[in-house]
Amino acid sequence: MMAVCLPELPKGKEFEEYISAFFQSGGNYIERNIIEKESKGKEVLELDIIATDYSLPPPEIKLLEVKSGDWGFPDVFKVRGWMDYLNIDNGIIIASKGKENVDFYKEKAKGLNIDLVVIPNLSESKKELSELINNPTIEDVDISTWRCSYWVERNLLKRLNHKKKSNEDIKRFKVLSDYYFEVNSGIFFTKNIIQKVDTLYTTFQKFPRISAKCGNELIGNTFDNEYDGIPKEIFDDTYCKCSYNDIQISTFIEHRARLAILKNAIDYKLYKDAGDLCKTENTYEKILGFNISSLDLLPSSFKEGLNKISKHKYFHKYPVFWQWFMWIFGGFILKDYEDKEYEVLSQKTGIPIEEIPNALDAYQILFPRDGGWFRDLSPNSNIKIMKMFPVPFMGIGAFYRKLIHTKSRKLEHLNLSGIYTLHDLIKWYNLTKKVLQHKN
């Protein structure tokens, strides 16, 4: 299989991903490519990057506009307008092309509370962005791995959109596309966080066991029926053979949905504690003659779970932790390196090593699953892994491990125990390369 390489001079979406990787590596929670549509489905605006800093409560939000082509004052005024529309105080424009009198542009942008950064030479990125990212320990391996992770996500979504257009009579593709849009973009423009969480949970409940539905439709069953799980032949195709099938897309979207719920639930607690009524004031609707609050409509198990994790000392950093654990660590822990894995997770997320088990427990607390969310593959494969996790991101996790645990950057030099541990990592890694090479 031919090698895949990141472009040395990223442009367009790839330059956006390059900048996202810097802010993500610097400890921010990142949301990307957020689209607002009018009632008829026409796109109104697209936000490149929203970076949320959880280092101090309440979270600090920044709007980033990334320009790899020409830019000027219209872009500055556009960003200022978006900031007012979204009630975001801090804006950043990052451009890859310089201009004459750039200091004049920077001064005018600063007057509108927008930082303007020009990076004509990518080797100067750390220097130019250092004042905007409160983290001096950003590492190149983190930036490159985040870029690969975004690339996987981009290709999974391209494949979904292609299949949706080519197979209009197959229900799962439209449902998955609608679900992803709601999770990634639809709820973003709702200012009240209780309403966000309510909408997310309603959407989450609207599509229960969506991967089971997709798996059954793959073997000819009706999508809309209720199913206990993925058919065995589809499960084996997904996780034993590591095929590039539709379950890799559906499980990605399901975990993205849970992460969005976790993030907004924690935001609710943090902004409520900060006294921000605009974001946390309860809303009511009349049901059977009674005024029922949006908060009351949420499942009691979820509210109890949120109350429980909010007692964890570092719960405010769980959104950042779970982005790292899912999309860089691949949802698994290499048990041969468990102490080192916890150390790296602590360095990247700001959660002390002794608190990492609490962070990992949070998913089960908020989203209870019979038997828990983790499966120990020992003794044959010495890995602790999340259930129903998309294999292409497990491959990202394998890629990251060879960067942080070996000098040679070869999986074979990890010196792993368990007769299938290395075999599993290679399988996952090979699927990731296939996803990156795939055109649709």
CSV table of C-alpha atoms in Angstrom, one decimal:
chain,number,residue,atom,x,y,z
A,1,MET,CA,0.0,0.0,0.0
A,2,MET,CA,1.4,3.4,-1.0
A,3,ALA,CA,2.3,5.9,1.7
A,4,VAL,CA,0.1,8.9,2.5
A,5,CYS,CA,1.6,12.2,3.3
A,6,LEU,CA,0.3,15.5,4.6
A,7,PRO,CA,0.8,18.5,2.2
A,8,GLU,CA,3.8,20.6,3.1
A,9,LEU,CA,2.0,23.8,1.9
A,10,PRO,CA,-1.6,23.3,2.9
A,11,LYS,CA,-4.3,25.4,1.2
A,12,GLY,CA,-8.1,25.8,1.6
A,13,LYS,CA,-9.6,23.3,4.0
A,14,GLU,CA,-6.1,21.8,4.6
A,15,PHE,CA,-4.9,25.2,5.8
A,16,GLU,CA,-7.9,25.4,8.1
A,17,GLU,CA,-7.1,22.0,9.5
A,18,TYR,CA,-3.4,23.0,10.0
A,19,ILE,CA,-4.5,26.0,12.1
A,20,SER,CA,-7.1,23.9,13.9
A,21,ALA,CA,-4.4,21.5,14.8
A,22,PHE,CA,-2.3,24.2,16.5
A,23,PHE,CA,-5.2,25.4,18.7
A,24,GLN,CA,-6.3,21.8,19.4
A,25,SER,CA,-2.7,20.8,20.3
A,26,GLY,CA,-2.6,23.9,22.6
A,27,GLY,CA,-5.4,22.5,24.7
A,28,ASN,CA,-8.5,24.0,23.1
A,29,TYR,CA,-11.8,22.2,22.3
A,30,ILE,CA,-12.3,22.7,18.6
A,31,GLU,CA,-15.5,22.8,16.5
A,32,ARG,CA,-15.0,23.1,12.8
A,33,ASN,CA,-17.0,23.8,9.6
A,34,ILE,CA,-20.2,25.0,11.3
A,35,ILE,CA,-22.9,25.8,8.8
A,36,GLU,CA,-26.1,27.7,9.3
A,37,LYS,CA,-28.9,27.1,6.8
A,38,GLU,CA,-32.2,28.9,6.1
A,39,SER,CA,-35.5,27.1,6.2
A,40,LYS,CA,-35.2,25.9,2.6
A,41,GLY,CA,-31.7,24.4,3.2
A,42,LYS,CA,-29.7,27.2,1.6
A,43,GLU,CA,-26.4,27.9,3.3
A,44,VAL,CA,-26.3,31.2,5.1
A,45,LEU,CA,-22.8,31.2,6.6
A,46,GLU,CA,-20.0,28.8,7.5
A,47,LEU,CA,-17.7,29.3,10.5
A,48,ASP,CA,-14.2,27.9,10.0
A,49,ILE,CA,-13.2,27.2,13.6
A,50,ILE,CA,-14.6,27.8,17.1
A,51,ALA,CA,-12.0,27.3,19.8
A,52,THR,CA,-13.1,27.0,23.4
A,53,ASP,CA,-10.5,27.4,26.2
A,54,TYR,CA,-11.5,25.4,29.3
A,55,SER,CA,-8.4,26.3,31.3
A,56,LEU,CA,-10.4,28.6,33.6
A,57,PRO,CA,-14.2,28.5,34.1
A,58,PRO,CA,-16.3,29.7,32.5
A,59,PRO,CA,-15.0,28.7,29.1
A,60,GLU,CA,-13.6,31.4,26.8
A,61,ILE,CA,-14.8,31.1,23.2
A,62,LYS,CA,-12.9,32.4,20.1
A,63,LEU,CA,-14.1,32.7,16.5
A,64,LEU,CA,-11.4,31.9,13.9
A,65,GLU,CA,-11.5,32.8,10.3
A,66,VAL,CA,-8.8,31.2,8.2
A,67,LYS,CA,-7.7,32.7,4.8
A,68,SER,CA,-5.3,30.9,2.5
A,69,GLY,CA,-6.1,33.3,-0.4
A,70,ASP,CA,-6.7,37.0,-0.7
A,71,TRP,CA,-8.2,38.9,2.2
A,72,GLY,CA,-9.0,42.5,3.2
A,73,PHE,CA,-11.2,44.7,5.3
A,74,PRO,CA,-14.4,43.1,4.1
A,75,ASP,CA,-13.2,39.9,5.9
A,76,VAL,CA,-12.5,41.9,9.1
A,77,PHE,CA,-16.0,43.4,9.1
A,78,LYS,CA,-17.6,40.1,8.3
A,79,VAL,CA,-15.9,38.5,11.3
A,80,ARG,CA,-17.0,41.4,13.5
A,81,GLY,CA,-20.5,40.9,12.3
A,82,TRP,CA,-20.5,37.2,13.1
A,83,MET,CA,-19.1,38.0,16.6
A,84,ASP,CA,-22.0,40.3,17.3
A,85,TYR,CA,-24.5,37.8,15.8
A,86,LEU,CA,-23.1,34.9,17.9
A,87,ASN,CA,-22.4,37.0,21.0
A,88,ILE,CA,-18.7,36.0,20.9
A,89,ASP,CA,-16.2,38.5,22.3
A,90,ASN,CA,-13.0,37.4,20.7
A,91,GLY,CA,-12.2,37.0,17.0
A,92,ILE,CA,-9.1,35.9,15.1
A,93,ILE,CA,-8.2,36.1,11.4
A,94,ILE,CA,-5.3,34.0,10.3
A,95,ALA,CA,-4.0,34.5,6.8
A,96,SER,CA,-1.3,32.8,4.8
A,97,LYS,CA,-0.7,35.8,2.5
A,98,GLY,CA,0.9,39.0,3.5
A,99,LYS,CA,-0.2,42.6,2.5
A,100,GLU,CA,1.4,46.0,2.3
A,101,ASN,CA,0.8,48.1,5.5
A,102,VAL,CA,-0.2,44.9,7.3
A,103,ASP,CA,0.3,46.7,10.7
A,104,PHE,CA,-2.4,49.1,9.7
A,105,TYR,CA,-4.8,46.2,9.1
A,106,LYS,CA,-3.8,44.7,12.4
A,107,GLU,CA,-4.4,48.0,14.3
A,108,LYS,CA,-7.9,48.4,12.8
A,109,ALA,CA,-8.8,44.8,13.4
A,110,LYS,CA,-7.6,45.0,17.1
A,111,GLY,CA,-10.0,48.0,17.5
A,112,LEU,CA,-12.8,45.6,16.7
A,113,ASN,CA,-11.4,43.0,19.2
A,114,ILE,CA,-10.0,40.8,16.4
A,115,ASP,CA,-6.5,39.6,16.3
A,116,LEU,CA,-5.0,39.5,12.8
A,117,VAL,CA,-2.2,37.1,12.2
A,118,VAL,CA,-0.3,36.6,9.0
A,119,ILE,CA,1.8,33.5,8.5
A,120,PRO,CA,3.4,33.5,5.0
A,121,ASN,CA,6.0,31.0,6.2
A,122,LEU,CA,4.6,27.9,7.9
A,123,SER,CA,7.9,27.5,9.8
A,124,GLU,CA,7.0,30.7,11.7
A,125,SER,CA,3.6,29.3,12.8
A,126,LYS,CA,4.5,28.6,16.4
A,127,LYS,CA,6.1,32.1,16.8
A,128,GLU,CA,3.2,33.9,15.2
A,129,LEU,CA,0.5,32.0,17.2
A,130,SER,CA,2.3,31.8,20.5
A,131,GLU,CA,0.5,34.9,22.0
A,132,LEU,CA,-2.9,33.4,21.1
A,133,ILE,CA,-2.4,29.9,22.4
A,134,ASN,CA,-1.6,29.7,26.1
A,135,ASN,CA,0.5,26.5,25.8
A,136,PRO,CA,4.3,26.6,25.2
A,137,THR,CA,4.6,22.8,24.8
A,138,ILE,CA,2.9,22.3,21.5
A,139,GLU,CA,4.6,19.4,19.7
A,140,ASP,CA,5.0,18.7,16.0
A,141,VAL,CA,3.8,15.1,16.4
A,142,ASP,CA,0.5,16.4,17.9
A,143,ILE,CA,-0.1,18.8,15.1
A,144,SER,CA,0.6,16.2,12.4
A,145,THR,CA,-1.6,13.6,14.1
A,146,TRP,CA,-4.5,16.1,14.5
A,147,ARG,CA,-4.2,16.9,10.8
A,148,CYS,CA,-4.4,13.2,9.9
A,149,SER,CA,-7.4,12.8,12.2
A,150,TYR,CA,-9.2,15.7,10.5
A,151,TRP,CA,-8.3,14.2,7.1
A,152,VAL,CA,-9.9,10.9,8.1
A,153,GLU,CA,-13.1,12.8,9.2
A,154,ARG,CA,-13.2,14.8,6.0
A,155,ASN,CA,-12.9,11.6,3.9
A,156,LEU,CA,-15.5,9.8,5.9
A,157,LEU,CA,-18.0,12.6,5.4
A,158,LYS,CA,-17.1,12.9,1.7
A,159,ARG,CA,-17.9,9.2,1.3
A,160,LEU,CA,-21.2,9.6,3.2
A,161,ASN,CA,-22.2,12.6,0.9
A,162,HIS,CA,-21.2,10.7,-2.2
A,163,LYS,CA,-23.3,7.6,-1.1
A,164,LYS,CA,-26.2,9.8,-0.2
A,165,LYS,CA,-26.3,11.4,-3.7
A,166,SER,CA,-25.7,8.1,-5.5
A,167,ASN,CA,-28.2,6.0,-3.5
A,168,GLU,CA,-31.3,8.2,-2.8
A,169,ASP,CA,-33.5,5.1,-2.1
A,170,ILE,CA,-31.2,3.9,0.7
A,171,LYS,CA,-32.4,5.5,4.0
A,172,ARG,CA,-29.3,5.3,6.1
A,173,PHE,CA,-27.3,7.7,4.1
A,174,LYS,CA,-29.8,10.6,4.4
A,175,VAL,CA,-30.4,9.8,8.1
A,176,LEU,CA,-26.7,9.8,8.9
A,177,SER,CA,-26.1,13.0,6.9
A,178,ASP,CA,-29.0,14.8,8.7
A,179,TYR,CA,-27.8,13.5,12.1
A,180,TYR,CA,-24.3,14.7,11.6
A,181,PHE,CA,-25.4,18.1,10.4
A,182,GLU,CA,-27.6,18.5,13.6
A,183,VAL,CA,-24.8,17.5,15.9
A,184,ASN,CA,-22.0,19.5,14.2
A,185,SER,CA,-23.9,22.6,13.1
A,186,GLY,CA,-27.6,22.6,13.8
A,187,ILE,CA,-27.5,23.1,17.6
A,188,PHE,CA,-24.6,25.6,17.5
A,189,PHE,CA,-26.8,28.5,16.8
A,190,THR,CA,-29.0,27.9,19.8
A,191,LYS,CA,-27.8,30.3,22.5
A,192,ASN,CA,-29.5,28.7,25.5
A,193,ILE,CA,-27.5,25.7,26.5
A,194,ILE,CA,-30.4,23.8,28.1
A,195,GLN,CA,-32.2,24.0,24.8
A,196,LYS,CA,-29.0,22.8,23.1
A,197,VAL,CA,-28.7,19.8,25.3
A,198,ASP,CA,-32.5,19.1,25.0
A,199,THR,CA,-32.2,19.3,21.2
A,200,LEU,CA,-29.1,17.1,21.1
A,201,TYR,CA,-30.7,14.5,23.4
A,202,THR,CA,-34.0,14.5,21.4
A,203,THR,CA,-31.9,14.0,18.2
A,204,PHE,CA,-29.9,11.3,20.0
A,205,GLN,CA,-33.1,9.5,21.0
A,206,LYS,CA,-34.7,10.0,17.6
A,207,PHE,CA,-31.9,7.8,16.1
A,208,PRO,CA,-31.4,5.1,18.8
A,209,ARG,CA,-29.0,2.3,17.9
A,210,ILE,CA,-28.4,3.9,14.5
A,211,SER,CA,-25.5,1.7,13.7
A,212,ALA,CA,-27.6,-1.4,14.4
A,213,LYS,CA,-30.2,0.0,12.0
A,214,CYS,CA,-27.5,0.7,9.4
A,215,GLY,CA,-26.0,-2.8,9.8
A,216,ASN,CA,-29.4,-4.4,9.3
A,217,GLU,CA,-30.2,-2.4,6.3
A,218,LEU,CA,-26.9,-3.5,4.9
A,219,ILE,CA,-28.2,-7.1,4.9
A,220,GLY,CA,-31.6,-6.2,3.4
A,221,ASN,CA,-33.7,-5.5,6.5
A,222,THR,CA,-35.8,-2.4,7.0
A,223,PHE,CA,-34.0,0.5,8.4
A,224,ASP,CA,-36.8,1.7,10.7
A,225,ASN,CA,-37.3,-1.4,12.7
A,226,GLU,CA,-35.8,-1.7,16.2
A,227,TYR,CA,-32.7,-3.9,16.5
A,228,ASP,CA,-30.7,-5.1,19.5
A,229,GLY,CA,-27.4,-4.8,17.7
A,230,ILE,CA,-25.3,-5.0,14.5
A,231,PRO,CA,-25.7,-8.4,12.7
A,232,LYS,CA,-22.8,-10.7,13.4
A,233,GLU,CA,-21.6,-10.8,9.8
A,234,ILE,CA,-21.5,-7.0,9.6
A,235,PHE,CA,-19.9,-6.7,13.1
A,236,ASP,CA,-17.1,-9.1,12.0
A,237,ASP,CA,-16.7,-7.3,8.7
A,238,THR,CA,-16.3,-4.0,10.7
A,239,TYR,CA,-14.0,-5.1,13.6
A,240,CYS,CA,-12.4,-8.4,12.6
A,241,LYS,CA,-11.8,-7.7,8.9
A,242,CYS,CA,-11.6,-3.9,9.4
A,243,SER,CA,-13.5,-3.2,6.2
A,244,TYR,CA,-14.2,0.3,5.0
A,245,ASN,CA,-18.0,-0.1,5.4
A,246,ASP,CA,-20.9,2.2,6.4
A,247,ILE,CA,-20.6,1.2,10.1
A,248,GLN,CA,-17.2,3.1,10.3
A,249,ILE,CA,-19.2,6.2,9.4
A,250,SER,CA,-22.3,5.5,11.6
A,251,THR,CA,-20.2,4.8,14.8
A,252,PHE,CA,-18.2,7.9,14.2
A,253,ILE,CA,-21.4,10.0,14.1
A,254,GLU,CA,-22.8,8.3,17.1
A,255,HIS,CA,-19.8,9.0,19.2
A,256,ARG,CA,-19.7,12.6,17.9
A,257,ALA,CA,-23.3,13.0,19.1
A,258,ARG,CA,-22.4,11.8,22.6
A,259,LEU,CA,-19.4,14.0,22.8
A,260,ALA,CA,-21.5,17.0,21.8
A,261,ILE,CA,-24.0,16.2,24.6
A,262,LEU,CA,-21.1,15.8,27.1
A,263,LYS,CA,-19.6,19.1,26.1
A,264,ASN,CA,-22.8,21.1,26.2
A,265,ALA,CA,-23.9,19.5,29.5
A,266,ILE,CA,-20.6,20.5,31.1
A,267,ASP,CA,-20.9,24.0,29.6
A,268,TYR,CA,-24.3,24.3,31.2
A,269,LYS,CA,-22.9,23.6,34.7
A,270,LEU,CA,-19.9,25.9,34.2
A,271,TYR,CA,-22.0,28.9,32.8
A,272,LYS,CA,-24.7,28.3,35.5
A,273,ASP,CA,-22.1,28.5,38.2
A,274,ALA,CA,-20.7,31.7,36.6
A,275,GLY,CA,-24.2,33.2,36.7
A,276,ASP,CA,-24.7,33.5,33.0
A,277,LEU,CA,-28.5,33.5,32.7
A,278,CYS,CA,-28.5,34.2,29.0
A,279,LYS,CA,-26.9,30.8,28.3
A,280,THR,CA,-28.5,28.8,31.2
A,281,GLU,CA,-32.0,30.3,32.0
A,282,ASN,CA,-34.6,27.5,32.1
A,283,THR,CA,-37.3,27.6,29.4
A,284,TYR,CA,-40.8,26.2,29.7
A,285,GLU,CA,-43.4,24.7,27.4
A,286,LYS,CA,-47.0,23.8,28.1
A,287,ILE,CA,-47.6,20.0,28.0
A,288,LEU,CA,-51.1,18.7,29.0
A,289,GLY,CA,-51.9,22.0,30.6
A,290,PHE,CA,-48.7,22.1,32.7
A,291,ASN,CA,-45.6,24.3,32.4
A,292,ILE,CA,-42.8,21.8,31.9
A,293,SER,CA,-39.2,23.0,31.9
A,294,SER,CA,-36.7,22.0,29.3
A,295,LEU,CA,-34.4,20.7,32.1
A,296,ASP,CA,-37.2,18.5,33.4
A,297,LEU,CA,-37.7,16.9,30.0
A,298,LEU,CA,-34.1,15.5,30.1
A,299,PRO,CA,-33.8,11.9,31.2
A,300,SER,CA,-33.3,11.5,35.0
A,301,SER,CA,-30.4,9.2,34.4
A,302,PHE,CA,-28.6,11.9,32.4
A,303,LYS,CA,-29.3,14.6,35.0
A,304,GLU,CA,-28.1,12.3,37.8
A,305,GLY,CA,-25.0,11.5,35.7
A,306,LEU,CA,-24.2,15.2,35.1
A,307,ASN,CA,-24.6,15.9,38.8
A,308,LYS,CA,-22.2,13.1,39.6
A,309,ILE,CA,-19.5,14.0,37.2
A,310,SER,CA,-19.7,17.7,38.1
A,311,LYS,CA,-18.4,16.7,41.5
A,312,HIS,CA,-15.2,15.5,39.8
A,313,LYS,CA,-12.4,18.0,40.5
A,314,TYR,CA,-11.4,18.4,36.8
A,315,PHE,CA,-14.8,17.8,35.1
A,316,HIS,CA,-14.5,21.1,33.3
A,317,LYS,CA,-11.7,19.7,31.2
A,318,TYR,CA,-13.6,16.6,30.1
A,319,PRO,CA,-14.6,18.0,26.7
A,320,VAL,CA,-10.9,18.5,25.8
A,321,PHE,CA,-10.0,15.1,27.3
A,322,TRP,CA,-12.6,13.2,25.3
A,323,GLN,CA,-11.6,14.9,22.0
A,324,TRP,CA,-8.0,13.8,22.6
A,325,PHE,CA,-9.0,10.3,23.8
A,326,MET,CA,-11.3,9.6,20.9
A,327,TRP,CA,-9.8,11.3,17.9
A,328,ILE,CA,-6.0,11.0,18.7
A,329,PHE,CA,-5.8,8.1,21.1
A,330,GLY,CA,-8.3,6.2,19.1
A,331,GLY,CA,-10.5,5.2,22.0
A,332,PHE,CA,-8.1,2.7,23.5
A,333,ILE,CA,-5.3,2.3,26.0
A,334,LEU,CA,-2.2,0.2,25.3
A,335,LYS,CA,-1.9,-1.7,28.5
A,336,ASP,CA,1.8,-2.3,28.0
A,337,TYR,CA,2.3,1.5,28.2
A,338,GLU,CA,-0.6,2.3,30.5
A,339,ASP,CA,1.4,4.5,32.9
A,340,LYS,CA,2.9,6.4,30.0
A,341,GLU,CA,-0.5,6.7,28.2
A,342,TYR,CA,-2.0,8.3,31.3
A,343,GLU,CA,1.0,10.6,31.6
A,344,VAL,CA,0.6,11.8,28.0
A,345,LEU,CA,-3.2,12.2,28.4
A,346,SER,CA,-2.4,14.3,31.5
A,347,GLN,CA,0.1,16.5,29.6
A,348,LYS,CA,-2.3,17.1,26.7
A,349,THR,CA,-5.5,17.8,28.6
A,350,GLY,CA,-4.3,19.3,31.9
A,351,ILE,CA,-6.0,16.5,34.0
A,352,PRO,CA,-3.7,15.1,36.7
A,353,ILE,CA,-2.7,11.4,36.2
A,354,GLU,CA,-4.6,10.3,39.3
A,355,GLU,CA,-7.8,11.8,37.8
A,356,ILE,CA,-7.6,10.1,34.4
A,357,PRO,CA,-9.7,7.1,35.6
A,358,ASN,CA,-12.5,9.6,36.6
A,359,ALA,CA,-12.3,11.2,33.2
A,360,LEU,CA,-12.6,7.8,31.5
A,361,ASP,CA,-15.6,6.9,33.8
A,362,ALA,CA,-17.5,10.0,32.7
A,363,TYR,CA,-18.7,8.4,29.5
A,364,GLN,CA,-20.3,5.5,31.3
A,365,ILE,CA,-21.8,7.8,33.9
A,366,LEU,CA,-23.5,10.0,31.3
A,367,PHE,CA,-24.4,7.3,28.8
A,368,PRO,CA,-24.9,4.1,30.8
A,369,ARG,CA,-24.3,0.9,28.8
A,370,ASP,CA,-24.8,-2.7,30.0
A,371,GLY,CA,-21.3,-4.1,30.7
A,372,GLY,CA,-19.7,-0.6,30.4
A,373,TRP,CA,-18.1,1.2,27.4
A,374,PHE,CA,-14.7,-0.5,27.6
A,375,ARG,CA,-13.7,-4.0,26.7
A,376,ASP,CA,-10.4,-5.6,27.7
A,377,LEU,CA,-9.0,-7.7,24.8
A,378,SER,CA,-6.4,-9.5,27.0
A,379,PRO,CA,-4.7,-11.9,27.1
A,380,ASN,CA,-4.4,-12.3,23.3
A,381,SER,CA,-4.4,-8.5,22.6
A,382,ASN,CA,-3.2,-6.4,25.5
A,383,ILE,CA,-5.5,-3.4,24.8
A,384,LYS,CA,-8.4,-1.8,26.6
A,385,ILE,CA,-10.7,-0.5,24.0
A,386,MET,CA,-14.0,1.4,23.6
A,387,LYS,CA,-16.9,-0.6,22.3
A,388,MET,CA,-18.4,0.3,18.9
A,389,PHE,CA,-15.7,2.7,18.1
A,390,PRO,CA,-14.8,3.6,14.4
A,391,VAL,CA,-11.8,1.7,13.3
A,392,PRO,CA,-10.2,4.5,11.1
A,393,PHE,CA,-9.7,6.5,14.3
A,394,MET,CA,-8.3,3.5,16.1
A,395,GLY,CA,-5.8,3.6,13.3
A,396,ILE,CA,-5.0,7.2,14.1
A,397,GLY,CA,-4.4,6.0,17.7
A,398,ALA,CA,-2.0,3.4,16.4
A,399,PHE,CA,-0.2,6.0,14.3
A,400,TYR,CA,0.1,8.3,17.4
A,401,ARG,CA,1.5,5.4,19.5
A,402,LYS,CA,4.4,4.8,17.1
A,403,LEU,CA,5.2,8.5,17.3
A,404,ILE,CA,5.2,8.9,21.1
A,405,HIS,CA,6.4,5.4,22.2
A,406,THR,CA,9.2,4.6,19.7
A,407,LYS,CA,12.3,6.4,18.4
A,408,SER,CA,12.1,4.5,15.1
A,409,ARG,CA,8.4,5.4,14.6
A,410,LYS,CA,7.7,1.8,13.7
A,411,LEU,CA,4.8,-0.2,15.2
A,412,GLU,CA,7.0,-3.3,15.2
A,413,HIS,CA,9.3,-1.6,17.7
A,414,LEU,CA,6.7,-1.1,20.4
A,415,ASN,CA,7.6,-4.5,22.0
A,416,LEU,CA,4.1,-5.4,22.8
A,417,SER,CA,2.8,-8.4,24.8
A,418,GLY,CA,-0.2,-10.4,23.6
A,419,ILE,CA,0.0,-12.5,20.4
A,420,TYR,CA,-2.5,-10.3,18.5
A,421,THR,CA,-1.7,-6.8,19.9
A,422,LEU,CA,0.6,-5.7,17.2
A,423,HIS,CA,-1.5,-7.5,14.6
A,424,ASP,CA,-4.6,-5.4,15.7
A,425,LEU,CA,-2.7,-2.1,15.6
A,426,ILE,CA,-1.4,-2.9,12.1
A,427,LYS,CA,-5.0,-3.8,10.9
A,428,TRP,CA,-6.4,-0.6,12.2
A,429,TYR,CA,-3.5,1.5,10.8
A,430,ASN,CA,-3.9,-0.1,7.4
A,431,LEU,CA,-7.6,0.8,7.3
A,432,THR,CA,-6.8,4.4,8.2
A,433,LYS,CA,-4.4,4.6,5.2
A,434,LYS,CA,-7.1,3.2,3.0
A,435,VAL,CA,-9.5,5.8,4.1
A,436,LEU,CA,-7.0,8.6,3.5
A,437,GLN,CA,-6.3,7.2,0.0
A,438,HIS,CA,-9.9,6.7,-1.0
A,439,LYS,CA,-11.5,9.2,-3.4
A,440,ASN,CA,-15.1,8.7,-2.3
